[in-house]
Amino acid sequence: MHASFHPQASFDPDYNPMIRKLESIFTLTDDERRALETLPMQLAVLRDHQDIVREGDRPSRSCLILGGFTATYKITAGGKRQIVAFGIPGDIPDLQSLHLKVLDVSIGTLTQCRLGFITHDDLRDLCTRFPRIAAAFWRETLIEGAIFREWVINIGRREAYSRMAHVLCEFLVRLRAVGLVEGHACDLPITQVEFADALGITPVHINRVFQQMRADGLIELKGERLNIPDWDRLKHVGEFDSTYLHLEIDQAVA
Amino acid sequence: MSFTLQPIRVATGFDEEGMLVLDEEQRLLAVLTHISDENEVAPGQWYLEAGFGRLDGINQPTFADLDAAQAWIGQRLASGQ
């Protein structure tokens, strides 16, 4: 069953993270905005730690994250998982499947997620009618590539302490772009085991790093809420330069 | 290959004791750390802090107790993996 955005009562119609994200790149015309607002979307709520799509799938639709967090991952023959990306609201983590028939990654929820599934036919139609939106999607996948490159240097060359600082900086800046940061605080519903799988560090060592960062006053964690008391210091420790995220200047958390 | 354990304190930054794992020629095979209770991921477990040669690798396992750690080390050394 298809539902457009507005009739969904449980969802704030004024907050469409995809529109918010596109508007950070360029000002939408009325026609573009209307097309996005009325884009047919099958809404679904998935529990935490469920697969949305799996490696080898041949999807006929892509999923927009409306709320919650996802992990894009691959698994070795020996069963070891590597998380290669975190998905946040506004992302379409399997947008690649619009052009690449077979998925080469799996995507699962980290938290309960509100998802909007958009058929490839509708996405193609949107892109044909609105070339600027097509260009914005293309740009999105280029930035995704830039993030992967940054993760390679982070995992391959930075020490665990800097590595964690870097990924936290990235997380905060990306969340800020879709309006999910207050001051320098945000939700951080990612477990230590998941950070271990994302950063190529053992969970035991991740825990030591977290304890050290807390002791050093770099982070404050209350349940799943992260606060960064000294943003400049965390950026310095993580060698974080947000250029690769290609955000508008006013979002790049000075 | 047989091996012996020798208690050692490990400077992990936490209050943690450990064991040097040595082969019969006193070559260092591994360092095991008894994880502090403050570490909520694996409190009280034994952790392969460092391994050399056949015990080297990026997936450093944790063990419920020292016996389990020794069994794993014995297997790895015997299998030559």
Coordinates of N, CA, C and O in Angstrom, one line a residue, chain A residues 80 192-193 200 202-209 211-212 214, chain B residues 12 14 16 33 35 38-42 47 49 59-60 62:
Chain A
K80 N 32.8 -12.3 10.7 CA 33.1 -11.0 11.4 C 32.4 -9.9 10.6 O 32.5 -9.9 9.4
Q192 N 28.7 -0.3 22.1 CA 30.2 -0.4 22.0 C 30.6 -1.5 21.1 O 31.6 -1.3 20.4
V193 N 29.8 -2.5 21.0 CA 30.1 -3.6 20.1 C 29.9 -3.1 18.6 O 30.7 -3.4 17.8
G200 N 36.9 -1.2 13.6 CA 37.9 -2.2 13.6 C 38.8 -2.3 14.8 O 40.0 -2.5 14.8
T202 N 38.6 -3.9 19.0 CA 37.8 -4.9 19.8 C 36.9 -4.2 20.8 O 37.3 -3.0 21.2
P203 N 35.8 -4.8 21.1 CA 34.9 -4.1 22.1 C 35.6 -3.8 23.4 O 35.3 -2.7 24.0
V204 N 36.5 -4.6 23.9 CA 37.3 -4.4 25.1 C 38.0 -3.1 25.0 O 38.0 -2.2 25.9
H205 N 38.6 -2.9 23.8 CA 39.4 -1.7 23.6 C 38.6 -0.4 23.4 O 38.9 0.7 23.9
I206 N 37.4 -0.6 22.8 CA 36.5 0.5 22.6 C 36.1 1.0 24.0 O 36.0 2.2 24.2
N207 N 35.8 0.1 24.9 CA 35.4 0.5 26.2 C 36.5 1.3 26.9 O 36.2 2.3 27.6
R208 N 37.7 0.8 26.8 CA 38.8 1.6 27.4 C 38.9 3.0 26.8 O 39.1 3.9 27.5
V209 N 38.7 3.1 25.5 CA 38.8 4.4 24.8 C 37.7 5.3 25.4 O 37.9 6.5 25.7
Q211 N 36.2 5.1 28.2 CA 36.5 5.5 29.6 C 37.5 6.6 29.7 O 37.4 7.5 30.4
Q212 N 38.5 6.4 28.8 CA 39.6 7.4 28.7 C 39.1 8.8 28.3 O 39.4 9.8 28.8
R214 N 36.0 9.9 28.5 CA 35.2 10.5 29.6 C 36.1 11.1 30.7 O 35.9 12.2 31.1
Chain B
T12 N 47.7 -1.0 31.1 CA 46.6 -0.6 30.1 C 46.0 0.7 30.4 O 45.1 1.2 29.7
F14 N 44.4 0.9 33.3 CA 43.5 0.5 34.3 C 44.2 -0.4 35.2 O 45.3 -0.9 34.9
E16 N 44.8 -3.5 36.0 CA 44.7 -4.8 35.4 C 45.9 -5.7 35.5 O 47.0 -5.2 35.2
T33 N 45.4 -10.2 29.4 CA 45.0 -9.3 30.4 C 43.7 -9.7 31.1 O 42.8 -10.1 30.4
I35 N 40.6 -8.5 32.5 CA 39.9 -7.3 32.3 C 39.3 -6.8 33.6 O 38.7 -7.6 34.3
E38 N 35.6 -2.6 35.8 CA 35.1 -1.3 35.3 C 34.7 -1.4 33.8 O 34.0 -0.6 33.2
N39 N 35.3 -2.4 33.1 CA 35.0 -2.5 31.7 C 33.8 -3.3 31.4 O 33.7 -4.5 31.6
E40 N 32.7 -2.6 31.2 CA 31.4 -3.3 31.1 C 31.2 -4.2 29.9 O 30.3 -5.0 29.9
V41 N 32.1 -4.1 29.0 CA 32.0 -5.0 27.8 C 32.4 -6.5 28.2 O 31.7 -7.4 27.7
A42 N 33.4 -6.6 29.0 CA 33.9 -8.0 29.3 C 34.5 -8.0 30.7 O 35.6 -8.4 30.9
Y47 N 41.6 -11.4 28.2 CA 41.7 -10.7 26.8 C 43.0 -10.9 26.2 O 44.1 -10.8 26.9
E49 N 45.6 -9.5 24.8 CA 46.1 -8.1 24.7 C 47.0 -8.0 23.5 O 46.9 -7.1 22.7
N59 N 41.6 -9.8 15.4 CA 40.4 -10.1 16.2 C 40.8 -10.7 17.5 O 40.7 -11.9 17.7
Q60 N 41.2 -9.9 18.4 CA 41.7 -10.4 19.7 C 40.5 -10.8 20.6 O 39.7 -10.0 21.0
T62 N 38.2 -12.6 23.7 CA 38.1 -12.6 25.2 C 37.7 -14.0 25.6 O 37.1 -14.7 24.8

